[in-house]
Short mmCIF file of N, CA and C in Angstrom, two decimals:
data_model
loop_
_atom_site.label_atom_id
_atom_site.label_comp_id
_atom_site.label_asym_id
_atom_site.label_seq_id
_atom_site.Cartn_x
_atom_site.Cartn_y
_atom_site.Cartn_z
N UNK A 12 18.59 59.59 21.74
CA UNK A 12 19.28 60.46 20.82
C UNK A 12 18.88 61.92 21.05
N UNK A 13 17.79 62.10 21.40
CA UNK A 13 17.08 63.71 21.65
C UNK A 13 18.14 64.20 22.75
N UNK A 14 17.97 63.01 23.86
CA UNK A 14 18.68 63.87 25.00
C UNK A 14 19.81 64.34 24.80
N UNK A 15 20.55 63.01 23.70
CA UNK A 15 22.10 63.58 23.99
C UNK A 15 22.34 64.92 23.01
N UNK A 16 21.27 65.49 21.96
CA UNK A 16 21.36 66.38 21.56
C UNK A 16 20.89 67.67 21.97
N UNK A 17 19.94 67.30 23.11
CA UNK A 17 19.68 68.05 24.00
C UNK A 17 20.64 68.55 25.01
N UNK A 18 21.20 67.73 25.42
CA UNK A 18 22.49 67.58 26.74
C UNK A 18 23.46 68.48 25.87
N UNK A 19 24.09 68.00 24.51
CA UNK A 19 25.10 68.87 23.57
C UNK A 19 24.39 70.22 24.20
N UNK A 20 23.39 70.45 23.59
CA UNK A 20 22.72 72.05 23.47
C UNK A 20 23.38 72.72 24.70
N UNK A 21 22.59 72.19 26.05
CA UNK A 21 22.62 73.26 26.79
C UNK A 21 23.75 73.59 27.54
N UNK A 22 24.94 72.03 27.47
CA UNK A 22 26.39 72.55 27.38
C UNK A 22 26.94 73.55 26.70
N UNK A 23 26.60 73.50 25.44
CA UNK A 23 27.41 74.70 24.45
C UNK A 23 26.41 75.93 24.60
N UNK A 24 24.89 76.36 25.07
CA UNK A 24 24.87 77.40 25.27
C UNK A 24 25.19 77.82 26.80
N UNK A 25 25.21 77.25 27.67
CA UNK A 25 25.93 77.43 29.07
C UNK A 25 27.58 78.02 28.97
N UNK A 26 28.45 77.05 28.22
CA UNK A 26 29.50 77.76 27.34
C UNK A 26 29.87 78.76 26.71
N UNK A 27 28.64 79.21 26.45
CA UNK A 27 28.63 80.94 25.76
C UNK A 27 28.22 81.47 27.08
N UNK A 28 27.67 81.12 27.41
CA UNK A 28 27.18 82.43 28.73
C UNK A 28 28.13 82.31 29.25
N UNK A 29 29.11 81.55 29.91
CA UNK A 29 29.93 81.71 30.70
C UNK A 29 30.92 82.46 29.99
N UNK A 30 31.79 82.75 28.41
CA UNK A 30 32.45 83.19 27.66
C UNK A 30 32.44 84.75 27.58
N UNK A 31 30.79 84.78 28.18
CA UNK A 31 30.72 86.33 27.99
C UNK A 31 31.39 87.67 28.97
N UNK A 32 32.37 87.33 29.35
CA UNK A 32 33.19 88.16 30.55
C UNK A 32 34.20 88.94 29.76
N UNK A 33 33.36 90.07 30.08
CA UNK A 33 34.23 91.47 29.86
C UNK A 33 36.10 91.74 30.39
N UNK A 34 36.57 92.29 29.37
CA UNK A 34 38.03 92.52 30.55
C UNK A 34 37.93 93.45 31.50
N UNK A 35 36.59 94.35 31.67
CA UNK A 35 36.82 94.97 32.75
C UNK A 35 36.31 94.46 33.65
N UNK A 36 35.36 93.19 33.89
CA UNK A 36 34.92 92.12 34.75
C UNK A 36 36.50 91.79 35.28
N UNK A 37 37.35 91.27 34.00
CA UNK A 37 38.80 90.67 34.53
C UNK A 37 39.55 91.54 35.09
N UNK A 38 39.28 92.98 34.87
CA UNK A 38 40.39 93.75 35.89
C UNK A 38 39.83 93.91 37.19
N UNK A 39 38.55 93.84 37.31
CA UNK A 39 38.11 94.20 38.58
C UNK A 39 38.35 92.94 39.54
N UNK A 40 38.05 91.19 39.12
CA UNK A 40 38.45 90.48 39.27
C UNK A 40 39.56 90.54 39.70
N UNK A 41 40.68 90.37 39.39
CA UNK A 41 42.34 90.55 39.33
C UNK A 41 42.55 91.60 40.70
N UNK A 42 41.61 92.95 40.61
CA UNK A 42 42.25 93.48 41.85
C UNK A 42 41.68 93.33 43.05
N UNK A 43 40.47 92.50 42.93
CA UNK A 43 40.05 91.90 44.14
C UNK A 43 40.48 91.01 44.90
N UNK A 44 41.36 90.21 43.75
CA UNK A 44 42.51 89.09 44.15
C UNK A 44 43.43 89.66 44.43
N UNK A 45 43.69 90.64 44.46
CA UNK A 45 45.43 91.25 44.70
C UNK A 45 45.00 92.26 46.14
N UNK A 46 43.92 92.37 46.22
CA UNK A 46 43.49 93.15 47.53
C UNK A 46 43.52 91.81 48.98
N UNK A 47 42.93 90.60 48.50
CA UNK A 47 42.70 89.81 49.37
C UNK A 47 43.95 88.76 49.70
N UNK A 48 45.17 89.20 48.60
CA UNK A 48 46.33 88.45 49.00
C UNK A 48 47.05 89.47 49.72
N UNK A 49 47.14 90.75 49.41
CA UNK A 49 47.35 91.72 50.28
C UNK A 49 46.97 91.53 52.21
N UNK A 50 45.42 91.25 52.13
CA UNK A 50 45.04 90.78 53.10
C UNK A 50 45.68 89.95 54.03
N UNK A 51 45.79 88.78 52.79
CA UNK A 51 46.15 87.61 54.03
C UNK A 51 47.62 87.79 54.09
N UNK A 52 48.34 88.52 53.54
CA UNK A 52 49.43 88.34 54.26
C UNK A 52 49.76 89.02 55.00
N UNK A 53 49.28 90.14 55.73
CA UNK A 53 49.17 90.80 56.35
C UNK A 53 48.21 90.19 57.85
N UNK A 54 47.35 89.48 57.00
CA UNK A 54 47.12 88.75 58.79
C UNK A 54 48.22 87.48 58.93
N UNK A 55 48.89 87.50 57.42
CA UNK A 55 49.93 85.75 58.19
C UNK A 55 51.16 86.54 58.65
N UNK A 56 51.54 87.98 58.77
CA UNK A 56 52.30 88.00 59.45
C UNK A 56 52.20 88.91 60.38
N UNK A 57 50.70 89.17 61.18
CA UNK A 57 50.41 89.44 61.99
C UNK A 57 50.33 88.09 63.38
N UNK A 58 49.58 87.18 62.29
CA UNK A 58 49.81 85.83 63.16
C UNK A 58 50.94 85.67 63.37
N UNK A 59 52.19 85.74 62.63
CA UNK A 59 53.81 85.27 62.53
C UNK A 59 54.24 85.98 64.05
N UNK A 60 53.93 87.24 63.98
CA UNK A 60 53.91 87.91 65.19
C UNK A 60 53.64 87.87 66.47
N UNK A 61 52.14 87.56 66.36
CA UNK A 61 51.74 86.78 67.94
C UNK A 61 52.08 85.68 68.67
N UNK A 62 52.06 85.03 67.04
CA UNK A 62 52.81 83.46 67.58
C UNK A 62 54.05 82.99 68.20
N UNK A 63 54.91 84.05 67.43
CA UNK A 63 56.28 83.94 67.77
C UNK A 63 56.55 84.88 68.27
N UNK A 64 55.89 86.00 68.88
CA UNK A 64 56.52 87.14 70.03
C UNK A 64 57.42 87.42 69.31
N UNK A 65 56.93 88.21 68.21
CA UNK A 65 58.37 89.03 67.01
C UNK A 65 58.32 90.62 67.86
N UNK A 66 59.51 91.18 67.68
CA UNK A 66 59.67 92.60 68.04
C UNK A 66 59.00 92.95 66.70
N UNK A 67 59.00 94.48 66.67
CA UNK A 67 58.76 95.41 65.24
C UNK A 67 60.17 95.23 64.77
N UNK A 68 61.16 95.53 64.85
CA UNK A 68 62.41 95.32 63.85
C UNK A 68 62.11 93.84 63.21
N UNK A 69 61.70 92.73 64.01
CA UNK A 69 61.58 91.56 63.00
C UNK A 69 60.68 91.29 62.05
N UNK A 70 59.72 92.13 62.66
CA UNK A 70 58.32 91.86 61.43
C UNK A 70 58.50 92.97 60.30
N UNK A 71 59.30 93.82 60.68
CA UNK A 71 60.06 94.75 59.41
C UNK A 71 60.63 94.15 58.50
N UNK A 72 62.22 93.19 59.24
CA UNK A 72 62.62 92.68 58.26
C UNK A 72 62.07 91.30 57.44
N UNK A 73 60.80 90.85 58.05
CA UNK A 73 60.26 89.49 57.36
C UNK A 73 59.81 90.20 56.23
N UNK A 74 59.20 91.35 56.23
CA UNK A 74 58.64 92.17 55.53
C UNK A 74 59.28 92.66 54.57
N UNK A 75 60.24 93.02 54.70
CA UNK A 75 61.17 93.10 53.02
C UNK A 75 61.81 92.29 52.85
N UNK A 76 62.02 90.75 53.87
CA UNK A 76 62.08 89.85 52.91
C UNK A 76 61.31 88.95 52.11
N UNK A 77 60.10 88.95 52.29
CA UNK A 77 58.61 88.55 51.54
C UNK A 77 58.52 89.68 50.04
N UNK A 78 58.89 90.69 50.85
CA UNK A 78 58.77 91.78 49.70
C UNK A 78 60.04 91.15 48.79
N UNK A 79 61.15 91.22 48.84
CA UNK A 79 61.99 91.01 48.28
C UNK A 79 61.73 89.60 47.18
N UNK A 80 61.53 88.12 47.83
CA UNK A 80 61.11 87.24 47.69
C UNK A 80 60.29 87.06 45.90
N UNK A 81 59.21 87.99 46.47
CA UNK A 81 57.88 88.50 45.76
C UNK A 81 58.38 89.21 44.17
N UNK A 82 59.40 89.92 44.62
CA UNK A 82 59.86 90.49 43.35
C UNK A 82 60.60 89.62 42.67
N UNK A 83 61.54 89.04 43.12
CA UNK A 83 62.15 87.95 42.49
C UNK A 83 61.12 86.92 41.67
N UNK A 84 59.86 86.95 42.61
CA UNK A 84 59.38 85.56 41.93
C UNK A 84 58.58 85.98 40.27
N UNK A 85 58.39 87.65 40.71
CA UNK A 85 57.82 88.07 39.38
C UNK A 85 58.04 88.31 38.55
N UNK A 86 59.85 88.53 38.47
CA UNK A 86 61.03 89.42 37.66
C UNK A 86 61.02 87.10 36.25
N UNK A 87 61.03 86.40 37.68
CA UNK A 87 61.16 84.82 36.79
C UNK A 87 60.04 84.87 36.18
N UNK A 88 58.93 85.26 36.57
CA UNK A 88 57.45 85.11 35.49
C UNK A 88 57.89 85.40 34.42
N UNK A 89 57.86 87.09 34.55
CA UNK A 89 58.06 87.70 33.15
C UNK A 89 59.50 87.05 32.70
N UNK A 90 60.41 86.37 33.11
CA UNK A 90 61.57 86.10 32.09
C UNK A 90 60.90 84.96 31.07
N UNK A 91 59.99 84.01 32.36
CA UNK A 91 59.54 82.99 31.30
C UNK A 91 58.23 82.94 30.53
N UNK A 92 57.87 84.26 30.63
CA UNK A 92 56.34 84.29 29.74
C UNK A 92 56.32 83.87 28.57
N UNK A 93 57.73 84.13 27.35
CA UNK A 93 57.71 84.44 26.13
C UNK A 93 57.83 82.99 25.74
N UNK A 94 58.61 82.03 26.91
CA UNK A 94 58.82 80.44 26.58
C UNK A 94 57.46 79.56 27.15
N UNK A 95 56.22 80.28 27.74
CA UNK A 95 55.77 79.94 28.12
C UNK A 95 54.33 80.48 27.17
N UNK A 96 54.35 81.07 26.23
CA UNK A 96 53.53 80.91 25.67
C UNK A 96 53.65 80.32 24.25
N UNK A 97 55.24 80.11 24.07
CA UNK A 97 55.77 79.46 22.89
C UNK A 97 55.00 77.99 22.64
N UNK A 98 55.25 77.29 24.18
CA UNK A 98 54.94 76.06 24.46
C UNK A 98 53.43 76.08 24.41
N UNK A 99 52.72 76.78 24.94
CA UNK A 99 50.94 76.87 24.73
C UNK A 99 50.81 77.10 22.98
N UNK A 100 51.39 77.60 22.39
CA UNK A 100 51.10 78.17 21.01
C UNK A 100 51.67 76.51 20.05
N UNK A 101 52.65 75.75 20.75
CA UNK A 101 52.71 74.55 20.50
C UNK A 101 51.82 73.67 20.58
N UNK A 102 51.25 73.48 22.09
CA UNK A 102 50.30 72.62 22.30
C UNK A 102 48.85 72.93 21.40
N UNK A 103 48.81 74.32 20.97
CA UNK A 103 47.36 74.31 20.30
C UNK A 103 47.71 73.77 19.19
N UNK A 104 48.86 74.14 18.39
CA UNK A 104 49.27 73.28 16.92
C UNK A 104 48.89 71.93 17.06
N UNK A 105 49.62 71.02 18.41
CA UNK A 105 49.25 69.81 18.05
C UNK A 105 48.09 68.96 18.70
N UNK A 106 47.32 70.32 19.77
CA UNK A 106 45.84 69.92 19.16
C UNK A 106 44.98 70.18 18.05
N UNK A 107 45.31 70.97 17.55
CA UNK A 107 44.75 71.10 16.05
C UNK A 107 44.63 69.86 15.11
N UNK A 108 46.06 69.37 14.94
CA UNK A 108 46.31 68.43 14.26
C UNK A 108 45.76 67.18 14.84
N UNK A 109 45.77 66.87 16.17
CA UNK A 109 45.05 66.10 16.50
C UNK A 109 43.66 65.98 15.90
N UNK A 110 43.07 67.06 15.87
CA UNK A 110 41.38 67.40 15.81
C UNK A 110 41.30 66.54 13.97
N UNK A 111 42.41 67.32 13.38
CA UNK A 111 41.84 67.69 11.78
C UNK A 111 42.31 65.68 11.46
N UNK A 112 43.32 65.01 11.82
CA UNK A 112 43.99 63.64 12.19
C UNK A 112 41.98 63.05 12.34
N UNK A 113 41.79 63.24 13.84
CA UNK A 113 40.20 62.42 14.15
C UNK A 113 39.15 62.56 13.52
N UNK A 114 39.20 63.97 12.42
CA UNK A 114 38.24 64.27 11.60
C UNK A 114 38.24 63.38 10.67
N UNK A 115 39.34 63.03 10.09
CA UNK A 115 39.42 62.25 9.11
C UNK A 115 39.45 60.58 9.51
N UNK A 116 39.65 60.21 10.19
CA UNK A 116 39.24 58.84 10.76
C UNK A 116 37.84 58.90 11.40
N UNK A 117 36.86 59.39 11.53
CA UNK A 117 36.26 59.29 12.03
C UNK A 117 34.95 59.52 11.45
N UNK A 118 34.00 59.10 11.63
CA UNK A 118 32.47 59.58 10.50
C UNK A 118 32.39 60.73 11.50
N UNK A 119 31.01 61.56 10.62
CA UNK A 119 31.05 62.76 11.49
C UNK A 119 30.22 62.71 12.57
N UNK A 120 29.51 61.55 12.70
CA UNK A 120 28.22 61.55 14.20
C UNK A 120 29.48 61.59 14.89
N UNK A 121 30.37 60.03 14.78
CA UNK A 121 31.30 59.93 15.56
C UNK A 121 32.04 60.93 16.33
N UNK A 122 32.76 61.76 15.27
CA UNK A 122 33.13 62.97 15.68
C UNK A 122 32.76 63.97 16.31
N UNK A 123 31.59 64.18 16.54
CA UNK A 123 30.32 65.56 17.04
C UNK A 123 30.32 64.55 18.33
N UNK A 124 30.60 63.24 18.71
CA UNK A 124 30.52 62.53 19.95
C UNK A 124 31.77 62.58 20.48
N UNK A 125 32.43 62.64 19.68
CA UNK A 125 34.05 62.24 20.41
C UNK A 125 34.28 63.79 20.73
N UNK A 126 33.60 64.86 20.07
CA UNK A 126 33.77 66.48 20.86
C UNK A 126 33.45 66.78 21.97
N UNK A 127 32.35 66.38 21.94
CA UNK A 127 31.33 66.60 23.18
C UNK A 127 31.46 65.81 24.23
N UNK A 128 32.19 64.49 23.88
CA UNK A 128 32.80 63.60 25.40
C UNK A 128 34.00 64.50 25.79
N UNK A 129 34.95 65.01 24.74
CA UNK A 129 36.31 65.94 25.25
C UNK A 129 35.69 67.29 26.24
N UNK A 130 34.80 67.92 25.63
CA UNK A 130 34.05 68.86 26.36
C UNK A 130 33.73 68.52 27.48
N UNK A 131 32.96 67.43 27.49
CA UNK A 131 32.25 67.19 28.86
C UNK A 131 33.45 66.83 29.82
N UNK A 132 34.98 66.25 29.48
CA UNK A 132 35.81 65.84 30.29
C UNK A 132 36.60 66.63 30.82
N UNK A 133 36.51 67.90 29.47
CA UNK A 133 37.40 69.33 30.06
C UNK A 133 36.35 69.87 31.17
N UNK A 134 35.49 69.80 31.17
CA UNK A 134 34.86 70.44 32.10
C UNK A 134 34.40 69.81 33.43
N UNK A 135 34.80 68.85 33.63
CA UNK A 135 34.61 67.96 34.95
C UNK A 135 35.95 68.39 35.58
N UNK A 136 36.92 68.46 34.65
CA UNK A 136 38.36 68.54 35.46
C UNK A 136 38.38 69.96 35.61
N UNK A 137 37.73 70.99 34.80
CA UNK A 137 37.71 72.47 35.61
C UNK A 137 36.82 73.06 36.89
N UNK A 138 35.75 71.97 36.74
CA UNK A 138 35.42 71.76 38.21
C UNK A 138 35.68 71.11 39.35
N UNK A 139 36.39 70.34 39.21
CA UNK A 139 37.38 69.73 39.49
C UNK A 139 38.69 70.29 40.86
N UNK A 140 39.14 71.26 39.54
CA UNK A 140 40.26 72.03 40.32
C UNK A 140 39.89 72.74 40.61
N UNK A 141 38.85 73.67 40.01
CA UNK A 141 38.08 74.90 41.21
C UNK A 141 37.54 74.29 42.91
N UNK A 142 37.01 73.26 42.63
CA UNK A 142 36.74 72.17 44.11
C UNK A 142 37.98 71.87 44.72
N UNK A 143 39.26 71.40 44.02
CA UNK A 143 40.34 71.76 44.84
C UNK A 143 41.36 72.89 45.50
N UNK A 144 40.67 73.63 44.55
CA UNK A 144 41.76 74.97 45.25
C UNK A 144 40.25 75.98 46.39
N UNK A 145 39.46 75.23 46.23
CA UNK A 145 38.76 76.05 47.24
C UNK A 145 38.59 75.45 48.38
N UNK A 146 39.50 74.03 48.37
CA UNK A 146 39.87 73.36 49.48
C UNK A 146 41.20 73.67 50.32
N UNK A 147 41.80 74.21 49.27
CA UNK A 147 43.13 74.75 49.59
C UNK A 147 42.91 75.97 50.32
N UNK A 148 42.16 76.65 49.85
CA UNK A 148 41.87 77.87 50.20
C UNK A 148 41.44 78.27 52.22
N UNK A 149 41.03 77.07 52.36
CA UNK A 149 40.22 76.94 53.39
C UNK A 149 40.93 76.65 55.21
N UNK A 150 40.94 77.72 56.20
CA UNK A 150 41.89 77.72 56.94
C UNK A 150 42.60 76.11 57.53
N UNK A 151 43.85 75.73 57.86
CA UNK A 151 44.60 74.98 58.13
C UNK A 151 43.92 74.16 59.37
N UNK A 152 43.64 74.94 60.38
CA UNK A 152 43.44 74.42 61.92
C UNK A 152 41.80 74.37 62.21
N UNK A 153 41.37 73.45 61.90
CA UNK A 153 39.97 72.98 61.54
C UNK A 153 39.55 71.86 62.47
N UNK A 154 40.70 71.67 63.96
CA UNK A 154 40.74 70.76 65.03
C UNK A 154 39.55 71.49 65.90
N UNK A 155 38.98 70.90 66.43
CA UNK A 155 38.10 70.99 67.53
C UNK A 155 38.99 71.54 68.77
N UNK A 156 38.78 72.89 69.26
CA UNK A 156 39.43 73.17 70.60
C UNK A 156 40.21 71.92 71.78
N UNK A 157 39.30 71.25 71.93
CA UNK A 157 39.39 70.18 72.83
C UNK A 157 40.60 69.03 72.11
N UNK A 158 40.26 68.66 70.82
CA UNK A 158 41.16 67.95 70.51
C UNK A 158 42.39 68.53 70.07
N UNK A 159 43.08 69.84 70.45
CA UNK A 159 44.04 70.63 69.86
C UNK A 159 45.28 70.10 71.32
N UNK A 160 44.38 69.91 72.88
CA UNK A 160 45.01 69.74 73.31
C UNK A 160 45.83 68.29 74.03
#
């Protein structure tokens, strides 16, 4: 019983430390990401280039059509932000109700257990997908020279 109130503890103060991120942490964040997508696309269509023996008129026009592309895809963000936070502002309602629903069926050890298993499960799956997208992340052609040919 110690541990698992121990184990609670240093989840929920690990949880605060991690909570503590400034928005100017998040802007600096954000444009480090927008510098390094900048990046790579600029080496993927430098590669596009070598690979395929593009003239400059073609890597011009891939280039405003990526550009073009890009705007389109952001002009649909913002159309669907307002339905897209409708639906999040939904889902917290009917986790709420969920919560206040298990409160009441439930004794309260029960409950302080059935939190802290949801916690511990949200947080396996956010490590989770950070482990998958940093798999994603990771270059394509990972063949051994020799076996490429």
């Amino acid at each position: 019983m110690k541990k698992l109130v121990l184990a609670i503890a240093f989840i929920g103060f690990g949880g605060l430390a991690m909570a503590q991120t400034t928005p100017q942490d998040k802007k600096a964040k954000r444009a480090e990401m927008q510098q390094k997508f900048q990046q790579r696309e600029q080496e993927h269509l430098a590669k596009m280039q070598k690979d395929l023996n593009l003239n400059q008129a073609q890597v011009d026009k891939i280039k405003a059509l990526q550009d073009k592309r890009k705007a389109e895809m952001k002009a649909e963000f913002e159309k669907n932000k307002g339905e897209r936070q409708a639906r999040m502002e939904q889902m917290k309602a009917k986790r709420a109700q969920m919560d206040a629903d298990m409160k009441q069926i439930l004794t309260p050890q029960q409950y302080d257990k059935w939190q802290a298993d949801r916690k511990a499960k949200m947080e396996q799956r956010r490590m989770a997908m950070k482990e998958r997208g940093a798999k994603m992340h990771k270059p394509m052609n990972t063949m051994a020279p020799d076996a490429a040919k």
